PDB file of N, CA, C and O in Angstrom:
ATOM      1  N   MET Q   1     -67.947  45.000   2.663  1.00 91.00           N
ATOM      2  CA  MET Q   1     -67.211  45.884   1.724  1.00 91.00           C
ATOM      3  C   MET Q   1     -65.958  45.024   1.306  1.00 91.00           C
ATOM      4  O   MET Q   1     -65.538  44.175   2.041  1.00 91.00           O
ATOM      5  N   LYS Q   2     -65.574  44.981  -0.042  1.00 94.00           N
ATOM      6  CA  LYS Q   2     -64.552  44.367  -0.608  1.00 94.00           C
ATOM      7  C   LYS Q   2     -63.520  45.318  -0.931  1.00 94.00           C
ATOM      8  O   LYS Q   2     -63.624  46.469  -1.270  1.00 94.00           O
ATOM      9  N   LYS Q   3     -62.361  44.825  -0.833  1.00 96.00           N
ATOM     10  CA  LYS Q   3     -61.019  45.652  -1.271  1.00 96.00           C
ATOM     11  C   LYS Q   3     -60.668  44.895  -2.529  1.00 96.00           C
ATOM     12  O   LYS Q   3     -60.394  43.661  -2.646  1.00 96.00           O
ATOM     13  N   VAL Q   4     -60.290  45.652  -3.624  1.00 97.00           N
ATOM     14  CA  VAL Q   4     -60.011  45.049  -4.910  1.00 97.00           C
ATOM     15  C   VAL Q   4     -58.669  45.666  -5.279  1.00 97.00           C
ATOM     16  O   VAL Q   4     -58.382  46.894  -5.150  1.00 97.00           O
ATOM     17  N   LYS Q   5     -57.606  44.747  -5.539  1.00 98.00           N
ATOM     18  CA  LYS Q   5     -56.336  45.456  -6.047  1.00 98.00           C
ATOM     19  C   LYS Q   5     -56.232  44.967  -7.508  1.00 98.00           C
ATOM     20  O   LYS Q   5     -56.335  43.952  -7.877  1.00 98.00           O
ATOM     21  N   VAL Q   6     -56.037  46.109  -8.223  1.00 98.00           N
ATOM     22  CA  VAL Q   6     -55.886  46.093  -9.708  1.00 98.00           C
ATOM     23  C   VAL Q   6     -54.462  46.365 -10.116  1.00 98.00           C
ATOM     24  O   VAL Q   6     -53.748  47.245  -9.710  1.00 98.00           O
ATOM     25  N   TYR Q   7     -53.899  45.291 -10.987  1.00 98.00           N
ATOM     26  CA  TYR Q   7     -52.571  45.532 -11.413  1.00 98.00           C
ATOM     27  C   TYR Q   7     -52.617  45.643 -13.009  1.00 98.00           C
ATOM     28  O   TYR Q   7     -53.296  44.889 -13.763  1.00 98.00           O
ATOM     29  N   VAL Q   8     -52.132  46.777 -13.279  1.00 98.00           N
ATOM     30  CA  VAL Q   8     -52.192  47.124 -14.847  1.00 98.00           C
ATOM     31  C   VAL Q   8     -50.786  47.038 -15.484  1.00 98.00           C
ATOM     32  O   VAL Q   8     -49.851  47.694 -14.934  1.00 98.00           O
ATOM     33  N   THR Q   9     -50.597  46.321 -16.495  1.00 97.00           N
ATOM     34  CA  THR Q   9     -49.152  46.366 -17.124  1.00 97.00           C
ATOM     35  C   THR Q   9     -49.176  46.463 -18.645  1.00 97.00           C
ATOM     36  O   THR Q   9     -50.432  46.094 -19.307  1.00 97.00           O
ATOM     37  N   LEU Q  10     -48.444  47.080 -19.306  1.00 96.00           N
ATOM     38  CA  LEU Q  10     -48.152  47.002 -20.715  1.00 96.00           C
ATOM     39  C   LEU Q  10     -48.158  45.599 -21.330  1.00 96.00           C
ATOM     40  O   LEU Q  10     -47.451  44.687 -20.694  1.00 96.00           O
ATOM     41  N   ARG Q  11     -48.757  45.391 -22.564  1.00 96.00           N
ATOM     42  CA  ARG Q  11     -48.685  44.160 -22.975  1.00 96.00           C
ATOM     43  C   ARG Q  11     -47.229  43.755 -23.459  1.00 96.00           C
ATOM     44  O   ARG Q  11     -46.590  44.726 -23.690  1.00 96.00           O
ATOM     45  N   GLU Q  12     -46.843  42.508 -23.616  1.00 93.00           N
ATOM     46  CA  GLU Q  12     -45.587  42.124 -23.925  1.00 93.00           C
ATOM     47  C   GLU Q  12     -45.081  42.643 -25.218  1.00 93.00           C
ATOM     48  O   GLU Q  12     -44.013  43.116 -25.351  1.00 93.00           O
ATOM     49  N   SER Q  13     -46.009  43.004 -26.151  1.00 94.00           N
ATOM     50  CA  SER Q  13     -45.661  43.287 -27.497  1.00 94.00           C
ATOM     51  C   SER Q  13     -45.577  44.587 -27.598  1.00 94.00           C
ATOM     52  O   SER Q  13     -45.078  45.385 -28.510  1.00 94.00           O
ATOM     53  N   VAL Q  14     -45.930  45.698 -26.594  1.00 96.00           N
ATOM     54  CA  VAL Q  14     -45.701  46.928 -26.476  1.00 96.00           C
ATOM     55  C   VAL Q  14     -44.348  47.400 -25.887  1.00 96.00           C
ATOM     56  O   VAL Q  14     -44.139  47.027 -24.780  1.00 96.00           O
ATOM     57  N   LEU Q  15     -43.733  48.363 -26.603  1.00 96.00           N
ATOM     58  CA  LEU Q  15     -42.501  48.936 -26.154  1.00 96.00           C
ATOM     59  C   LEU Q  15     -42.826  49.613 -24.762  1.00 96.00           C
ATOM     60  O   LEU Q  15     -43.727  50.386 -24.607  1.00 96.00           O
ATOM     61  N   ASP Q  16     -41.849  49.546 -23.768  1.00 97.00           N
ATOM     62  CA  ASP Q  16     -41.868  50.274 -22.618  1.00 97.00           C
ATOM     63  C   ASP Q  16     -40.615  51.194 -22.433  1.00 97.00           C
ATOM     64  O   ASP Q  16     -39.824  51.019 -21.771  1.00 97.00           O
ATOM     65  N   PRO Q  17     -40.853  52.498 -22.995  1.00 96.00           N
ATOM     66  CA  PRO Q  17     -39.511  53.469 -22.905  1.00 96.00           C
ATOM     67  C   PRO Q  17     -39.256  53.799 -21.584  1.00 96.00           C
ATOM     68  O   PRO Q  17     -38.267  53.932 -21.010  1.00 96.00           O
ATOM     69  N   GLN Q  18     -40.272  53.999 -20.540  1.00 96.00           N
ATOM     70  CA  GLN Q  18     -40.048  54.321 -19.108  1.00 96.00           C
ATOM     71  C   GLN Q  18     -39.265  53.018 -18.447  1.00 96.00           C
ATOM     72  O   GLN Q  18     -38.301  53.297 -17.750  1.00 96.00           O
ATOM     73  N   GLY Q  19     -39.565  51.930 -18.810  1.00 97.00           N
ATOM     74  CA  GLY Q  19     -39.114  50.636 -18.247  1.00 97.00           C
ATOM     75  C   GLY Q  19     -37.576  50.571 -18.773  1.00 97.00           C
ATOM     76  O   GLY Q  19     -36.647  50.221 -18.133  1.00 97.00           O
ATOM     77  N   SER Q  20     -37.404  50.953 -19.952  1.00 97.00           N
ATOM     78  CA  SER Q  20     -36.074  50.898 -20.727  1.00 97.00           C
ATOM     79  C   SER Q  20     -35.118  51.956 -19.923  1.00 97.00           C
ATOM     80  O   SER Q  20     -34.104  51.761 -19.683  1.00 97.00           O
ATOM     81  N   ALA Q  21     -35.692  52.976 -19.505  1.00 98.00           N
ATOM     82  CA  ALA Q  21     -34.913  54.188 -18.990  1.00 98.00           C
ATOM     83  C   ALA Q  21     -34.604  53.801 -17.427  1.00 98.00           C
ATOM     84  O   ALA Q  21     -33.292  53.871 -17.016  1.00 98.00           O
ATOM     85  N   VAL Q  22     -35.488  53.004 -16.799  1.00 98.00           N
ATOM     86  CA  VAL Q  22     -35.132  52.600 -15.403  1.00 98.00           C
ATOM     87  C   VAL Q  22     -34.042  51.595 -15.633  1.00 98.00           C
ATOM     88  O   VAL Q  22     -33.124  51.479 -14.682  1.00 98.00           O
ATOM     89  N   MET Q  23     -34.200  50.629 -16.417  1.00 98.00           N
ATOM     90  CA  MET Q  23     -33.071  49.681 -16.759  1.00 98.00           C
ATOM     91  C   MET Q  23     -31.665  50.184 -17.104  1.00 98.00           C
ATOM     92  O   MET Q  23     -30.750  49.642 -16.454  1.00 98.00           O
ATOM     93  N   GLY Q  24     -31.827  51.359 -17.865  1.00 98.00           N
ATOM     94  CA  GLY Q  24     -30.502  51.865 -18.100  1.00 98.00           C
ATOM     95  C   GLY Q  24     -29.814  52.518 -16.831  1.00 98.00           C
ATOM     96  O   GLY Q  24     -28.607  52.378 -16.638  1.00 98.00           O
ATOM     97  N   ALA Q  25     -30.745  53.088 -16.138  1.00 98.00           N
ATOM     98  CA  ALA Q  25     -30.244  53.791 -14.731  1.00 98.00           C
ATOM     99  C   ALA Q  25     -29.747  52.731 -13.810  1.00 98.00           C
ATOM    100  O   ALA Q  25     -28.738  52.903 -13.220  1.00 98.00           O
ATOM    101  N   LEU Q  26     -30.338  51.590 -13.715  1.00 98.00           N
ATOM    102  CA  LEU Q  26     -29.915  50.524 -12.857  1.00 98.00           C
ATOM    103  C   LEU Q  26     -28.704  49.993 -13.385  1.00 98.00           C
ATOM    104  O   LEU Q  26     -27.769  49.747 -12.530  1.00 98.00           O
ATOM    105  N   HIS Q  27     -28.519  49.739 -14.606  1.00 98.00           N
ATOM    106  CA  HIS Q  27     -27.173  49.251 -15.219  1.00 98.00           C
ATOM    107  C   HIS Q  27     -26.091  50.351 -14.797  1.00 98.00           C
ATOM    108  O   HIS Q  27     -24.874  49.940 -14.515  1.00 98.00           O
ATOM    109  N   SER Q  28     -26.339  51.599 -14.888  1.00 98.00           N
ATOM    110  CA  SER Q  28     -25.350  52.666 -14.714  1.00 98.00           C
ATOM    111  C   SER Q  28     -25.004  52.588 -13.284  1.00 98.00           C
ATOM    112  O   SER Q  28     -23.938  53.010 -12.741  1.00 98.00           O
ATOM    113  N   MET Q  29     -25.925  52.116 -12.321  1.00 98.00           N
ATOM    114  CA  MET Q  29     -25.631  51.755 -10.989  1.00 98.00           C
ATOM    115  C   MET Q  29     -24.987  50.571 -10.579  1.00 98.00           C
ATOM    116  O   MET Q  29     -24.957  50.144  -9.498  1.00 98.00           O
ATOM    117  N   ASP Q  30     -24.558  49.783 -11.603  1.00 98.00           N
ATOM    118  CA  ASP Q  30     -23.815  48.499 -11.485  1.00 98.00           C
ATOM    119  C   ASP Q  30     -24.863  47.452 -11.113  1.00 98.00           C
ATOM    120  O   ASP Q  30     -24.495  46.243 -10.554  1.00 98.00           O
ATOM    121  N   TYR Q  31     -26.257  47.522 -11.393  1.00 98.00           N
ATOM    122  CA  TYR Q  31     -27.273  46.487 -11.143  1.00 98.00           C
ATOM    123  C   TYR Q  31     -27.307  45.782 -12.491  1.00 98.00           C
ATOM    124  O   TYR Q  31     -28.354  45.654 -13.041  1.00 98.00           O
ATOM    125  N   ASN Q  32     -26.213  45.119 -13.012  1.00 97.00           N
ATOM    126  CA  ASN Q  32     -26.230  44.619 -14.409  1.00 97.00           C
ATOM    127  C   ASN Q  32     -27.050  43.183 -14.441  1.00 97.00           C
ATOM    128  O   ASN Q  32     -27.084  42.715 -15.363  1.00 97.00           O
ATOM    129  N   GLU Q  33     -27.414  42.599 -13.207  1.00 98.00           N
ATOM    130  CA  GLU Q  33     -28.170  41.463 -13.389  1.00 98.00           C
ATOM    131  C   GLU Q  33     -29.467  41.565 -13.700  1.00 98.00           C
ATOM    132  O   GLU Q  33     -30.239  40.653 -14.110  1.00 98.00           O
ATOM    133  N   VAL Q  34     -30.049  42.918 -13.655  1.00 97.00           N
ATOM    134  CA  VAL Q  34     -31.388  43.297 -14.157  1.00 97.00           C
ATOM    135  C   VAL Q  34     -31.428  43.075 -15.643  1.00 97.00           C
ATOM    136  O   VAL Q  34     -30.570  43.749 -16.378  1.00 97.00           O
ATOM    137  N   THR Q  35     -32.277  42.303 -16.325  1.00 97.00           N
ATOM    138  CA  THR Q  35     -32.339  42.027 -17.643  1.00 97.00           C
ATOM    139  C   THR Q  35     -33.595  42.732 -18.392  1.00 97.00           C
ATOM    140  O   THR Q  35     -33.602  42.706 -19.538  1.00 97.00           O
ATOM    141  N   ASP Q  36     -34.616  43.034 -17.589  1.00 96.00           N
ATOM    142  CA  ASP Q  36     -35.832  43.698 -18.137  1.00 96.00           C
ATOM    143  C   ASP Q  36     -36.411  44.422 -17.034  1.00 96.00           C
ATOM    144  O   ASP Q  36     -36.583  44.026 -15.889  1.00 96.00           O
ATOM    145  N   VAL Q  37     -37.133  45.591 -17.512  1.00 96.00           N
ATOM    146  CA  VAL Q  37     -37.988  46.341 -16.418  1.00 96.00           C
ATOM    147  C   VAL Q  37     -39.162  46.866 -17.214  1.00 96.00           C
ATOM    148  O   VAL Q  37     -39.318  47.250 -18.357  1.00 96.00           O
ATOM    149  N   ARG Q  38     -40.312  46.367 -16.656  1.00 96.00           N
ATOM    150  CA  ARG Q  38     -41.554  46.706 -17.112  1.00 96.00           C
ATOM    151  C   ARG Q  38     -42.332  47.705 -16.141  1.00 96.00           C
ATOM    152  O   ARG Q  38     -42.349  47.423 -14.849  1.00 96.00           O
ATOM    153  N   ILE Q  39     -42.863  48.773 -16.416  1.00 97.00           N
ATOM    154  CA  ILE Q  39     -43.577  49.835 -15.439  1.00 97.00           C
ATOM    155  C   ILE Q  39     -45.046  49.491 -15.770  1.00 97.00           C
ATOM    156  O   ILE Q  39     -45.422  49.303 -16.754  1.00 97.00           O
ATOM    157  N   GLY Q  40     -45.807  49.682 -14.512  1.00 97.00           N
ATOM    158  CA  GLY Q  40     -47.001  49.335 -14.425  1.00 97.00           C
ATOM    159  C   GLY Q  40     -47.930  50.280 -13.570  1.00 97.00           C
ATOM    160  O   GLY Q  40     -47.294  51.208 -13.011  1.00 97.00           O
ATOM    161  N   LYS Q  41     -49.215  50.016 -13.327  1.00 97.00           N
ATOM    162  CA  LYS Q  41     -49.852  50.750 -12.375  1.00 97.00           C
ATOM    163  C   LYS Q  41     -50.511  49.737 -11.295  1.00 97.00           C
ATOM    164  O   LYS Q  41     -50.840  48.620 -11.761  1.00 97.00           O
ATOM    165  N   TYR Q  42     -50.735  50.188 -10.157  1.00 98.00           N
ATOM    166  CA  TYR Q  42     -51.489  49.643  -9.046  1.00 98.00           C
ATOM    167  C   TYR Q  42     -52.538  50.454  -8.538  1.00 98.00           C
ATOM    168  O   TYR Q  42     -52.289  51.579  -8.108  1.00 98.00           O
ATOM    169  N   LEU Q  43     -53.802  49.768  -8.324  1.00 98.00           N
ATOM    170  CA  LEU Q  43     -54.810  50.622  -7.837  1.00 98.00           C
ATOM    171  C   LEU Q  43     -55.464  49.823  -6.698  1.00 98.00           C
ATOM    172  O   LEU Q  43     -55.649  48.654  -6.896  1.00 98.00           O
ATOM    173  N   GLU Q  44     -56.099  50.372  -5.614  1.00 97.00           N
ATOM    174  CA  GLU Q  44     -56.750  49.837  -4.664  1.00 97.00           C
ATOM    175  C   GLU Q  44     -58.225  50.557  -4.564  1.00 97.00           C
ATOM    176  O   GLU Q  44     -58.212  51.632  -4.551  1.00 97.00           O
ATOM    177  N   LEU Q  45     -59.073  49.645  -4.657  1.00 97.00           N
ATOM    178  CA  LEU Q  45     -60.521  50.041  -4.755  1.00 97.00           C
ATOM    179  C   LEU Q  45     -61.308  49.579  -3.495  1.00 97.00           C
ATOM    180  O   LEU Q  45     -60.992  48.278  -3.206  1.00 97.00           O
ATOM    181  N   GLN Q  46     -62.044  50.268  -2.866  1.00 96.00           N
ATOM    182  CA  GLN Q  46     -63.084  49.713  -1.921  1.00 96.00           C
ATOM    183  C   GLN Q  46     -64.409  49.769  -2.539  1.00 96.00           C
ATOM    184  O   GLN Q  46     -64.981  50.909  -3.033  1.00 96.00           O
ATOM    185  N   ILE Q  47     -65.097  48.695  -2.457  1.00 95.00           N
ATOM    186  CA  ILE Q  47     -66.287  48.600  -3.301  1.00 95.00           C
ATOM    187  C   ILE Q  47     -67.335  47.951  -2.154  1.00 95.00           C
ATOM    188  O   ILE Q  47     -67.190  46.993  -1.636  1.00 95.00           O
ATOM    189  N   GLU Q  48     -68.549  48.733  -2.092  1.00 93.00           N
ATOM    190  CA  GLU Q  48     -69.549  48.265  -1.390  1.00 93.00           C
ATOM    191  C   GLU Q  48     -70.304  47.088  -2.221  1.00 93.00           C
ATOM    192  O   GLU Q  48     -70.459  47.278  -3.404  1.00 93.00           O
ATOM    193  N   GLU Q  49     -70.711  46.088  -1.503  1.00 89.00           N
ATOM    194  CA  GLU Q  49     -71.277  45.010  -2.160  1.00 89.00           C
ATOM    195  C   GLU Q  49     -72.775  45.363  -2.355  1.00 89.00           C
ATOM    196  O   GLU Q  49     -73.430  46.029  -1.631  1.00 89.00           O
ATOM    197  N   GLY Q  50     -73.224  45.142  -3.481  1.00 89.00           N
ATOM    198  CA  GLY Q  50     -74.611  45.244  -3.969  1.00 89.00           C
ATOM    199  C   GLY Q  50     -75.144  44.185  -4.731  1.00 89.00           C
ATOM    200  O   GLY Q  50     -74.806  43.097  -4.371  1.00 89.00           O
ATOM    201  N   THR Q  51     -75.948  44.516  -5.481  1.00 92.00           N
ATOM    202  CA  THR Q  51     -76.666  43.396  -6.213  1.00 92.00           C
ATOM    203  C   THR Q  51     -76.032  42.939  -7.424  1.00 92.00           C
ATOM    204  O   THR Q  51     -76.351  41.810  -7.890  1.00 92.00           O
ATOM    205  N   ARG Q  52     -75.101  43.708  -7.969  1.00 94.00           N
ATOM    206  CA  ARG Q  52     -74.222  43.225  -9.104  1.00 94.00           C
ATOM    207  C   ARG Q  52     -73.148  42.375  -8.696  1.00 94.00           C
ATOM    208  O   ARG Q  52     -72.566  42.537  -7.524  1.00 94.00           O
ATOM    209  N   ASP Q  53     -72.778  41.430  -9.513  1.00 95.00           N
ATOM    210  CA  ASP Q  53     -71.634  40.579  -9.229  1.00 95.00           C
ATOM    211  C   ASP Q  53     -70.391  41.557  -9.132  1.00 95.00           C
ATOM    212  O   ASP Q  53     -70.045  42.340 -10.145  1.00 95.00           O
ATOM    213  N   ILE Q  54     -69.427  41.263  -8.281  1.00 95.00           N
ATOM    214  CA  ILE Q  54     -68.230  42.216  -8.109  1.00 95.00           C
ATOM    215  C   ILE Q  54     -67.299  41.907  -9.210  1.00 95.00           C
ATOM    216  O   ILE Q  54     -66.670  42.920  -9.618  1.00 95.00           O
ATOM    217  N   ASP Q  55     -67.133  40.765  -9.717  1.00 96.00           N
ATOM    218  CA  ASP Q  55     -66.253  40.429 -10.903  1.00 96.00           C
ATOM    219  C   ASP Q  55     -66.693  41.110 -12.068  1.00 96.00           C
ATOM    220  O   ASP Q  55     -65.838  41.870 -12.858  1.00 96.00           O
ATOM    221  N   THR Q  56     -67.944  41.231 -12.302  1.00 96.00           N
ATOM    222  CA  THR Q  56     -68.481  41.932 -13.512  1.00 96.00           C
ATOM    223  C   THR Q  56     -68.300  43.436 -13.255  1.00 96.00           C
ATOM    224  O   THR Q  56     -67.921  44.095 -14.314  1.00 96.00           O
ATOM    225  N   VAL Q  57     -68.501  44.210 -12.061  1.00 96.00           N
ATOM    226  CA  VAL Q  57     -68.199  45.498 -12.022  1.00 96.00           C
ATOM    227  C   VAL Q  57     -66.914  45.882 -11.960  1.00 96.00           C
ATOM    228  O   VAL Q  57     -66.538  46.859 -12.889  1.00 96.00           O
ATOM    229  N   VAL Q  58     -65.816  44.971 -11.574  1.00 97.00           N
ATOM    230  CA  VAL Q  58     -64.522  45.288 -11.654  1.00 97.00           C
ATOM    231  C   VAL Q  58     -64.021  45.309 -13.090  1.00 97.00           C
ATOM    232  O   VAL Q  58     -63.267  46.181 -13.738  1.00 97.00           O
ATOM    233  N   ARG Q  59     -64.556  44.271 -13.916  1.00 97.00           N
ATOM    234  CA  ARG Q  59     -63.973  44.137 -15.272  1.00 97.00           C
ATOM    235  C   ARG Q  59     -64.679  45.122 -16.106  1.00 97.00           C
ATOM    236  O   ARG Q  59     -63.779  45.728 -16.772  1.00 97.00           O
ATOM    237  N   GLU Q  60     -65.895  45.689 -15.756  1.00 97.00           N
ATOM    238  CA  GLU Q  60     -66.476  46.723 -16.573  1.00 97.00           C
ATOM    239  C   GLU Q  60     -65.633  48.166 -16.303  1.00 97.00           C
ATOM    240  O   GLU Q  60     -65.271  48.840 -17.380  1.00 97.00           O
ATOM    241  N   MET Q  61     -65.326  48.372 -14.966  1.00 98.00           N
ATOM    242  CA  MET Q  61     -64.551  49.479 -14.685  1.00 98.00           C
ATOM    243  C   MET Q  61     -63.210  49.504 -15.294  1.00 98.00           C
ATOM    244  O   MET Q  61     -62.712  50.467 -15.909  1.00 98.00           O
ATOM    245  N   CYS Q  62     -62.289  48.241 -15.290  1.00 98.00           N
ATOM    246  CA  CYS Q  62     -61.110  48.273 -15.977  1.00 98.00           C
ATOM    247  C   CYS Q  62     -61.229  48.613 -17.463  1.00 98.00           C
ATOM    248  O   CYS Q  62     -60.336  49.061 -18.028  1.00 98.00           O
ATOM    249  N   GLN Q  63     -62.200  47.747 -17.965  1.00 97.00           N
ATOM    250  CA  GLN Q  63     -62.217  47.934 -19.560  1.00 97.00           C
ATOM    251  C   GLN Q  63     -62.768  49.197 -20.100  1.00 97.00           C
ATOM    252  O   GLN Q  63     -62.471  49.819 -21.080  1.00 97.00           O
ATOM    253  N   LYS Q  64     -63.680  50.025 -19.084  1.00 97.00           N
ATOM    254  CA  LYS Q  64     -64.103  51.310 -19.510  1.00 97.00           C
ATOM    255  C   LYS Q  64     -63.167  52.510 -19.297  1.00 97.00           C
ATOM    256  O   LYS Q  64     -63.273  53.512 -19.830  1.00 97.00           O
ATOM    257  N   LEU Q  65     -62.604  52.385 -18.123  1.00 98.00           N
ATOM    258  CA  LEU Q  65     -61.903  53.446 -17.491  1.00 98.00           C
ATOM    259  C   LEU Q  65     -60.408  53.257 -16.980  1.00 98.00           C
ATOM    260  O   LEU Q  65     -59.428  54.066 -17.468  1.00 98.00           O
ATOM    261  N   LEU Q  66     -60.105  52.183 -16.305  1.00 98.00           N
ATOM    262  CA  LEU Q  66     -58.960  52.203 -15.645  1.00 98.00           C
ATOM    263  C   LEU Q  66     -57.831  51.629 -16.589  1.00 98.00           C
ATOM    264  O   LEU Q  66     -56.598  51.705 -16.133  1.00 98.00           O
ATOM    265  N   THR Q  67     -57.958  51.093 -17.716  1.00 97.00           N
ATOM    266  CA  THR Q  67     -57.003  50.538 -18.543  1.00 97.00           C
ATOM    267  C   THR Q  67     -57.233  51.017 -19.935  1.00 97.00           C
ATOM    268  O   THR Q  67     -58.285  51.231 -20.354  1.00 97.00           O
ATOM    269  N   ASN Q  68     -56.275  50.924 -20.727  1.00 97.00           N
ATOM    270  CA  ASN Q  68     -56.413  51.080 -22.265  1.00 97.00           C
ATOM    271  C   ASN Q  68     -56.224  49.602 -22.628  1.00 97.00           C
ATOM    272  O   ASN Q  68     -54.996  49.149 -22.866  1.00 97.00           O
ATOM    273  N   THR Q  69     -57.203  49.008 -23.049  1.00 94.00           N
ATOM    274  CA  THR Q  69     -57.071  47.536 -23.297  1.00 94.00           C
ATOM    275  C   THR Q  69     -56.559  47.314 -24.801  1.00 94.00           C
ATOM    276  O   THR Q  69     -56.294  46.003 -24.977  1.00 94.00           O
ATOM    277  N   VAL Q  70     -56.287  48.263 -25.548  1.00 96.00           N
ATOM    278  CA  VAL Q  70     -55.387  48.062 -26.796  1.00 96.00           C
ATOM    279  C   VAL Q  70     -53.883  47.921 -26.421  1.00 96.00           C
ATOM    280  O   VAL Q  70     -53.472  46.977 -27.061  1.00 96.00           O
ATOM    281  N   ILE Q  71     -53.485  48.438 -25.421  1.00 97.00           N
ATOM    282  CA  ILE Q  71     -51.931  48.314 -25.208  1.00 97.00           C
ATOM    283  C   ILE Q  71     -51.760  47.692 -23.593  1.00 97.00           C
ATOM    284  O   ILE Q  71     -50.577  47.362 -23.404  1.00 97.00           O
ATOM    285  N   GLU Q  72     -52.634  47.634 -22.845  1.00 97.00           N
ATOM    286  CA  GLU Q  72     -52.524  47.047 -21.431  1.00 97.00           C
ATOM    287  C   GLU Q  72     -53.375  45.746 -21.157  1.00 97.00           C
ATOM    288  O   GLU Q  72     -54.513  45.664 -21.570  1.00 97.00           O
ATOM    289  N   ASP Q  73     -52.652  45.053 -20.241  1.00 97.00           N
ATOM    290  CA  ASP Q  73     -53.393  44.024 -19.713  1.00 97.00           C
ATOM    291  C   ASP Q  73     -53.794  44.190 -18.148  1.00 97.00           C
ATOM    292  O   ASP Q  73     -53.012  45.171 -17.623  1.00 97.00           O
ATOM    293  N   TYR Q  74     -54.758  43.513 -17.576  1.00 98.00           N
ATOM    294  CA  TYR Q  74     -54.974  43.856 -16.259  1.00 98.00           C
ATOM    295  C   TYR Q  74     -55.251  42.357 -15.506  1.00 98.00           C
ATOM    296  O   TYR Q  74     -55.625  41.638 -16.143  1.00 98.00           O
ATOM    297  N   ARG Q  75     -55.028  42.447 -14.226  1.00 98.00           N
ATOM    298  CA  ARG Q  75     -55.486  41.365 -13.327  1.00 98.00           C
ATOM    299  C   ARG Q  75     -55.910  42.073 -12.076  1.00 98.00           C
ATOM    300  O   ARG Q  75     -55.492  43.282 -11.712  1.00 98.00           O
ATOM    301  N   TYR Q  76     -56.685  41.246 -11.257  1.00 98.00           N
ATOM    302  CA  TYR Q  76     -57.218  41.997 -10.004  1.00 98.00           C
ATOM    303  C   TYR Q  76     -57.479  40.789  -9.001  1.00 98.00           C
ATOM    304  O   TYR Q  76     -57.613  39.689  -9.292  1.00 98.00           O
ATOM    305  N   GLU Q  77     -57.473  41.401  -7.737  1.00 97.00           N
ATOM    306  CA  GLU Q  77     -57.683  40.390  -6.731  1.00 97.00           C
ATOM    307  C   GLU Q  77     -58.753  40.996  -5.907  1.00 97.00           C
ATOM    308  O   GLU Q  77     -58.727  42.165  -5.493  1.00 97.00           O
ATOM    309  N   VAL Q  78     -59.726  40.180  -5.175  1.00 96.00           N
ATOM    310  CA  VAL Q  78     -60.903  40.639  -4.463  1.00 96.00           C
ATOM    311  C   VAL Q  78     -60.647  39.901  -3.125  1.00 96.00           C
ATOM    312  O   VAL Q  78     -60.418  38.825  -2.866  1.00 96.00           O
ATOM    313  N   GLU Q  79     -60.660  40.906  -1.990  1.00 94.00           N
ATOM    314  CA  GLU Q  79     -60.439  40.393  -0.744  1.00 94.00           C
ATOM    315  C   GLU Q  79     -61.405  41.155   0.245  1.00 94.00           C
ATOM    316  O   GLU Q  79     -62.069  42.167  -0.109  1.00 94.00           O
ATOM    317  N   GLU Q  80     -61.868  40.636   1.434  1.00 88.00           N
ATOM    318  CA  GLU Q  80     -62.489  41.323   2.277  1.00 88.00           C
ATOM    319  C   GLU Q  80     -61.789  42.550   2.909  1.00 88.00           C
ATOM    320  O   GLU Q  80     -60.514  42.370   3.208  1.00 88.00           O
ATOM    321  N   ALA Q  81     -62.378  43.657   2.914  1.00 77.00           N
ATOM    322  CA  ALA Q  81     -61.695  44.750   3.542  1.00 77.00           C
ATOM    323  C   ALA Q  81     -61.797  44.831   4.996  1.00 77.00           C
ATOM    324  O   ALA Q  81     -62.673  44.351   5.592  1.00 77.00           O
ATOM    325  N   VAL Q  82     -60.622  45.376   5.541  1.00 73.00           N
ATOM    326  CA  VAL Q  82     -60.336  45.325   7.026  1.00 73.00           C
ATOM    327  C   VAL Q  82     -61.089  46.667   7.588  1.00 73.00           C
ATOM    328  O   VAL Q  82     -60.862  47.547   6.989  1.00 73.00           O
ATOM    329  N   SER Q  83     -61.932  46.376   8.419  1.00 68.00           N
ATOM    330  CA  SER Q  83     -62.552  47.514   9.094  1.00 68.00           C
ATOM    331  C   SER Q  83     -61.575  48.312  10.025  1.00 68.00           C
ATOM    332  O   SER Q  83     -60.798  47.613  10.743  1.00 68.00           O
ATOM    333  N   LYS Q  84     -61.780  49.625   9.891  1.00 62.00           N
ATOM    334  CA  LYS Q  84     -60.630  50.408  11.006  1.00 62.00           C
ATOM    335  C   LYS Q  84     -61.503  50.976  11.978  1.00 62.00           C
ATOM    336  O   LYS Q  84     -62.573  51.314  12.022  1.00 62.00           O
TER     337      LYS Q  84
END
């Protein structure tokens, strides 16, 4: 079994109103050294190994469901899942 960590962020060219709101709140709390905030998503997937290449499967999932590829970028890491 593999554990896949997927990180989704807005593209640099896309405005991030939620990030701007968080930055404004941080500045109001005197954290003025913060110069930018971008909000994203983090997903963890447990995937059974099968006949299909795991990278292909993850890319398909990201492009078809997990991200909006028009405004978001993604990256992922694949690692061995720890048995419990």
